[in-house]
Tab-separated table of C-alpha atoms in Angstrom:
chain	number	residue	atom	x	y	z
A	1	MET	CA	-0.135	0.089	0.470
A	2	LEU	CA	1.022	3.418	-1.315
A	3	ASN	CA	0.372	5.705	1.650
A	4	VAL	CA	0.704	9.605	2.069
A	5	LYS	CA	-0.077	11.575	5.377
A	6	ASN	CA	-1.428	14.552	6.246
A	7	LEU	CA	0.634	16.346	3.392
A	8	THR	CA	0.403	19.605	2.824
A	9	VAL	CA	2.192	21.629	-0.367
A	10	ALA	CA	1.918	24.983	-1.586
A	11	TYR	CA	3.392	27.544	-4.094
A	12	ASP	CA	4.299	31.024	-3.319
A	13	ASP	CA	2.527	30.660	0.655
A	14	THR	CA	-0.519	29.978	-1.158
A	15	PRO	CA	-1.690	26.032	-0.434
A	16	VAL	CA	-2.579	23.603	-3.460
A	17	PHE	CA	-3.799	21.683	-0.665
A	18	SER	CA	-3.411	20.879	2.904
A	19	ASP	CA	-3.279	17.763	5.077
A	20	VAL	CA	-4.265	15.190	2.734
A	21	ALA	CA	-4.234	11.425	3.695
A	22	VAL	CA	-5.428	9.081	1.508
A	23	ASN	CA	-3.827	5.030	0.555
A	24	PHE	CA	-3.243	3.878	-2.551
A	25	ASN	CA	-3.672	-0.423	-2.352
A	26	ALA	CA	-1.744	-2.731	-4.492
A	27	GLY	CA	-3.960	-4.796	-6.467
A	28	LYS	CA	-5.840	-2.018	-8.091
A	29	ILE	CA	-6.641	0.331	-10.297
A	30	THR	CA	-7.064	4.121	-9.014
A	31	GLY	CA	-8.203	6.777	-10.883
A	32	ILE	CA	-7.698	10.866	-8.804
A	33	ILE	CA	-10.006	12.743	-10.274
A	34	GLY	CA	-11.100	16.863	-10.261
A	35	PRO	CA	-11.072	20.487	-11.449
A	36	ASN	CA	-8.445	21.743	-13.418
A	37	GLY	CA	-6.354	24.057	-10.914
A	38	ALA	CA	-7.322	21.105	-8.387
A	39	GLY	CA	-4.288	20.135	-7.140
A	40	LYS	CA	-3.604	15.954	-9.162
A	41	SER	CA	-0.263	16.410	-10.858
A	42	THR	CA	0.889	18.404	-7.541
A	43	LEU	CA	-0.181	15.419	-5.627
A	44	ILE	CA	1.618	12.687	-7.463
A	45	LYS	CA	4.955	15.206	-7.740
A	46	ALA	CA	4.602	15.378	-4.295
A	47	ILE	CA	4.258	11.690	-3.715
A	48	LEU	CA	7.896	11.107	-6.371
A	49	ASN	CA	9.596	13.984	-4.759
A	50	LEU	CA	9.797	16.239	-7.247
A	51	VAL	CA	8.095	19.149	-5.576
A	52	LYS	CA	8.282	20.258	-2.033
A	53	VAL	CA	6.930	19.169	0.856
A	54	ARG	CA	5.451	21.672	3.499
A	55	GLN	CA	4.346	19.330	5.387
A	56	GLY	CA	3.891	15.264	6.167
A	57	SER	CA	5.037	11.665	4.534
A	58	VAL	CA	5.024	8.489	2.117
A	59	ASP	CA	5.582	5.491	2.787
A	60	TYR	CA	5.232	2.207	0.459
A	61	ASP	CA	4.611	-0.654	3.116
A	62	GLY	CA	6.344	1.213	5.815
A	63	GLN	CA	9.251	1.943	3.417
A	64	SER	CA	10.239	5.599	2.901
A	65	ILE	CA	9.501	6.524	-0.982
A	66	LYS	CA	12.604	6.626	-1.756
A	67	SER	CA	14.075	3.961	-1.140
A	68	VAL	CA	11.294	2.253	-4.471
A	69	GLN	CA	12.109	4.637	-6.335
A	70	LYS	CA	13.864	2.927	-8.586
A	71	ARG	CA	10.704	0.447	-8.955
A	72	ILE	CA	8.294	3.491	-10.002
A	73	ALA	CA	7.007	4.302	-13.052
A	74	TYR	CA	5.946	7.842	-14.587
A	75	VAL	CA	4.497	8.812	-17.632
A	76	GLU	CA	4.064	12.606	-17.720
A	77	GLN	CA	1.414	14.329	-19.890
A	78	ARG	CA	2.628	14.682	-22.827
A	79	LYS	CA	2.850	18.399	-22.723
A	80	ASP	CA	5.415	18.252	-20.588
A	81	LEU	CA	8.047	15.839	-22.575
A	82	ASP	CA	11.265	17.802	-24.642
A	83	LEU	CA	9.692	16.078	-28.280
A	84	THR	CA	12.328	16.793	-30.000
A	85	PHE	CA	15.389	15.070	-27.598
A	86	PRO	CA	16.778	13.185	-29.569
A	87	ILE	CA	16.261	9.310	-28.321
A	88	ASP	CA	14.368	7.184	-30.319
A	89	VAL	CA	11.802	4.651	-29.714
A	90	LEU	CA	13.632	1.384	-28.439
A	91	ASP	CA	16.718	4.393	-26.808
A	92	LEU	CA	13.803	5.408	-24.367
A	93	VAL	CA	12.024	1.750	-23.407
A	94	LEU	CA	15.631	0.410	-22.801
A	95	THR	CA	16.151	3.150	-20.221
A	96	GLY	CA	13.719	1.662	-17.821
A	97	THR	CA	16.503	-0.610	-17.432
A	98	TYR	CA	18.777	1.777	-16.067
A	99	GLY	CA	18.102	1.001	-13.118
A	100	LYS	CA	18.513	-2.700	-12.431
A	101	LEU	CA	21.909	-1.729	-14.024
A	102	GLY	CA	23.947	0.361	-11.578
A	103	LEU	CA	26.678	2.589	-12.533
A	104	PHE	CA	28.916	2.343	-15.787
A	105	LYS	CA	26.837	-0.690	-16.833
A	106	SER	CA	25.095	-0.776	-20.344
A	107	PRO	CA	22.183	-2.556	-21.297
A	108	GLY	CA	23.142	-5.980	-22.953
A	109	LYS	CA	21.024	-8.250	-25.355
A	110	ALA	CA	19.474	-8.636	-22.498
A	111	GLU	CA	18.376	-5.449	-21.698
A	112	LYS	CA	17.696	-5.298	-25.660
A	113	GLN	CA	15.811	-8.629	-25.383
A	114	ALA	CA	12.821	-7.344	-23.429
A	115	SER	CA	12.940	-4.204	-24.529
A	116	LEU	CA	12.115	-5.892	-27.729
A	117	ASP	CA	9.867	-7.432	-26.337
A	118	ALA	CA	7.806	-4.777	-25.084
A	119	LEU	CA	7.529	-3.100	-27.558
A	120	GLU	CA	5.952	-5.890	-29.532
A	121	GLN	CA	3.658	-6.483	-26.370
A	122	VAL	CA	2.469	-2.852	-26.952
A	123	SER	CA	2.315	-3.090	-30.994
A	124	LEU	CA	4.999	-0.676	-31.629
A	125	SER	CA	7.546	-3.284	-33.398
A	126	LYS	CA	7.786	-1.240	-36.594
A	127	PHE	CA	8.465	2.354	-34.998
A	128	LYS	CA	11.821	0.899	-32.998
A	129	LYS	CA	13.623	3.510	-34.568
A	130	ARG	CA	11.786	6.719	-34.794
A	131	GLN	CA	12.321	9.650	-32.595
A	132	ILE	CA	10.136	10.524	-30.359
A	133	GLY	CA	8.967	13.487	-31.462
A	134	ASN	CA	7.452	11.863	-34.852
A	135	LEU	CA	5.002	9.072	-32.208
A	136	SER	CA	1.203	10.144	-32.742
A	137	GLY	CA	-0.353	11.039	-28.573
A	138	GLY	CA	-1.145	7.262	-28.432
A	139	GLN	CA	2.281	5.636	-30.080
A	140	LEU	CA	3.266	7.850	-27.520
A	141	GLN	CA	1.801	6.540	-24.315
A	142	ARG	CA	2.736	2.868	-25.338
A	143	VAL	CA	5.905	3.745	-25.716
A	144	PHE	CA	6.107	4.511	-21.554
A	145	VAL	CA	4.192	1.594	-20.869
A	146	ALA	CA	6.565	-0.211	-22.535
A	147	ARG	CA	9.377	1.482	-20.468
A	148	ALA	CA	7.734	0.362	-17.560
A	149	ILE	CA	6.905	-3.414	-18.768
A	150	VAL	CA	10.654	-3.242	-18.464
A	151	GLN	CA	11.571	-0.994	-15.478
A	152	GLN	CA	9.500	-4.034	-13.696
A	153	ALA	CA	7.979	-1.091	-11.696
A	154	LYS	CA	6.078	-1.566	-8.649
A	155	ILE	CA	4.038	1.154	-8.814
A	156	ILE	CA	2.747	3.018	-12.247
A	157	ILE	CA	1.605	6.217	-11.844
A	158	LEU	CA	0.519	7.985	-15.218
A	159	ASP	CA	-1.215	11.343	-15.427
A	160	GLU	CA	-3.455	11.756	-18.082
A	161	PRO	CA	-2.569	9.189	-20.296
A	162	PHE	CA	-5.693	9.176	-22.036
A	163	VAL	CA	-5.614	13.147	-23.038
A	164	GLY	CA	-5.221	12.884	-26.990
A	165	ILE	CA	-5.440	9.866	-27.790
A	166	ASP	CA	-6.943	7.081	-30.426
A	167	LEU	CA	-9.078	4.751	-28.875
A	168	GLN	CA	-7.162	1.378	-30.076
A	169	SER	CA	-4.142	2.691	-27.687
A	170	GLU	CA	-6.723	3.840	-24.573
A	171	THR	CA	-7.810	0.216	-25.475
A	172	ALA	CA	-4.538	-1.014	-24.950
A	173	ILE	CA	-2.843	0.703	-22.470
A	174	MET	CA	-6.383	-0.325	-20.240
A	175	GLN	CA	-5.706	-3.797	-20.696
A	176	ILE	CA	-1.728	-4.018	-20.156
A	177	LEU	CA	-3.367	-1.599	-16.782
A	178	LYS	CA	-5.184	-4.852	-16.112
A	179	GLN	CA	-2.385	-6.967	-16.213
A	180	TRP	CA	-0.604	-5.306	-13.549
A	181	ARG	CA	-3.634	-5.368	-11.435
A	182	ASP	CA	-3.398	-8.668	-11.732
A	183	GLU	CA	-0.337	-9.126	-10.520
A	184	ASN	CA	-0.085	-7.102	-7.587
A	185	LYS	CA	1.053	-3.818	-8.933
A	186	THR	CA	0.059	-0.054	-7.455
A	187	ILE	CA	-0.954	2.050	-10.844
A	188	ILE	CA	-2.606	5.310	-10.459
A	189	VAL	CA	-4.158	7.374	-13.337
A	190	ILE	CA	-4.922	11.408	-13.269
A	191	HIS	CA	-8.039	11.050	-15.144
A	192	HIS	CA	-10.381	13.686	-16.719
A	193	ASP	CA	-13.655	11.868	-19.025
A	194	LEU	CA	-15.936	11.339	-16.192
A	195	ASN	CA	-17.826	8.995	-17.733
A	196	LYS	CA	-15.571	6.254	-17.954
A	197	VAL	CA	-14.751	6.362	-14.381
A	198	THR	CA	-16.659	3.293	-13.345
A	199	LYS	CA	-15.700	1.735	-16.119
A	200	TYR	CA	-11.738	2.055	-16.360
A	201	PHE	CA	-11.032	2.176	-12.265
A	202	ASP	CA	-11.272	0.177	-8.968
A	203	ASP	CA	-10.813	2.734	-6.226
A	204	LEU	CA	-11.307	6.619	-7.001
A	205	VAL	CA	-9.857	9.850	-5.698
A	206	ILE	CA	-11.815	12.424	-5.700
A	207	LEU	CA	-9.416	16.247	-5.373
A	208	ASN	CA	-10.064	19.915	-4.745
A	209	HIS	CA	-7.283	21.460	-3.171
A	210	GLY	CA	-8.163	18.378	-0.764
A	211	ILE	CA	-10.051	14.708	-0.361
A	212	VAL	CA	-12.947	15.341	-1.289
A	213	ASP	CA	-13.374	11.549	-0.930
A	214	PHE	CA	-12.127	8.141	-1.887
A	215	GLY	CA	-12.764	5.010	-1.818
A	216	PRO	CA	-14.713	1.937	-4.006
A	217	ALA	CA	-14.768	3.965	-7.548
A	218	GLN	CA	-18.564	2.536	-7.636
A	219	GLU	CA	-19.104	4.189	-4.101
A	220	VAL	CA	-17.491	7.115	-4.385
A	221	TYR	CA	-18.682	8.176	-8.253
A	222	ASN	CA	-21.787	9.678	-6.691
A	223	PRO	CA	-24.244	13.107	-7.136
A	224	LYS	CA	-23.288	14.707	-4.456
A	225	ASN	CA	-19.306	14.159	-4.744
A	226	ILE	CA	-19.161	15.023	-8.513
A	227	GLU	CA	-21.014	18.768	-7.147
A	228	SER	CA	-18.693	19.284	-4.480
A	229	ALA	CA	-15.301	19.222	-6.504
A	230	PHE	CA	-17.099	20.346	-9.761
A	231	SER	CA	-20.540	21.435	-9.131
A	232	ALA	CA	-24.419	20.961	-9.035
A	233	ASP	CA	-24.985	21.176	-12.904
A	234	LEU	CA	-22.068	18.566	-13.948
A	235	SER	CA	-23.031	15.721	-11.108
A	236	SER	CA	-27.090	16.172	-12.690
A	237	VAL	CA	-25.896	16.704	-16.578
A	238	LEU	CA	-23.399	14.117	-15.330
A	239	PHE	CA	-25.746	11.302	-13.562
A	240	GLN	CA	-29.218	12.038	-15.848
A	241	GLU	CA	-27.749	11.186	-18.824
A	242	LYS	CA	-26.350	7.582	-16.376
A	243	GLU	CA	-30.165	7.099	-15.628
A	244	GLY	CA	-30.592	7.264	-18.294
A	245	VAL	CA	-29.131	4.786	-20.305
A	246	GLN	CA	-29.703	2.207	-17.335
């Protein structure tokens, strides 16, 4: 279990959120939803020690998050990536093996084969020599999933992986996330499409400058919580549509 305890983050003395406490369970796909600016990406970056935390702590089964850093796979939003960086698809996937190699060691035949196998798993073998900036959004997300496969990560965190990608890539990524869930990994996904929340996630965190609610997605995704985090109008639209489908 990944435990977040009383986490507070502020930028220029303005709190993004205060006293956030939430648990992310192994063997579950956990979604994080909330309006723009609610602190979703900041929460992830605080967990990963990428932003300064004013107070609170994060641990994984009682171990400091730093001690398991090499077993965490993090996929940023596409807009935050430098797509001009001169690296091709295969070499990017190979970077997932670096954490296990140690200093001054380079990937060998075994690591290269594992990377090729991972690209095959995400149906991107024919793109192995393509520069990453020349990929579509869906292809790029699948490359980062392939990197997480070779990394053999225990914790996989994806920040809005389905934004601007094709349905084929979204379906392929979800299949791999479900496979990881069955392998008892901890999977966290920041998500924007509220219509797919209960279809994609086992657990759900609703965030708006603090925890609105968290727990099983079927229970937490309800009109009251959506109204509290977003608006009464959105809640009404979403749940009228849901009732209409039923």
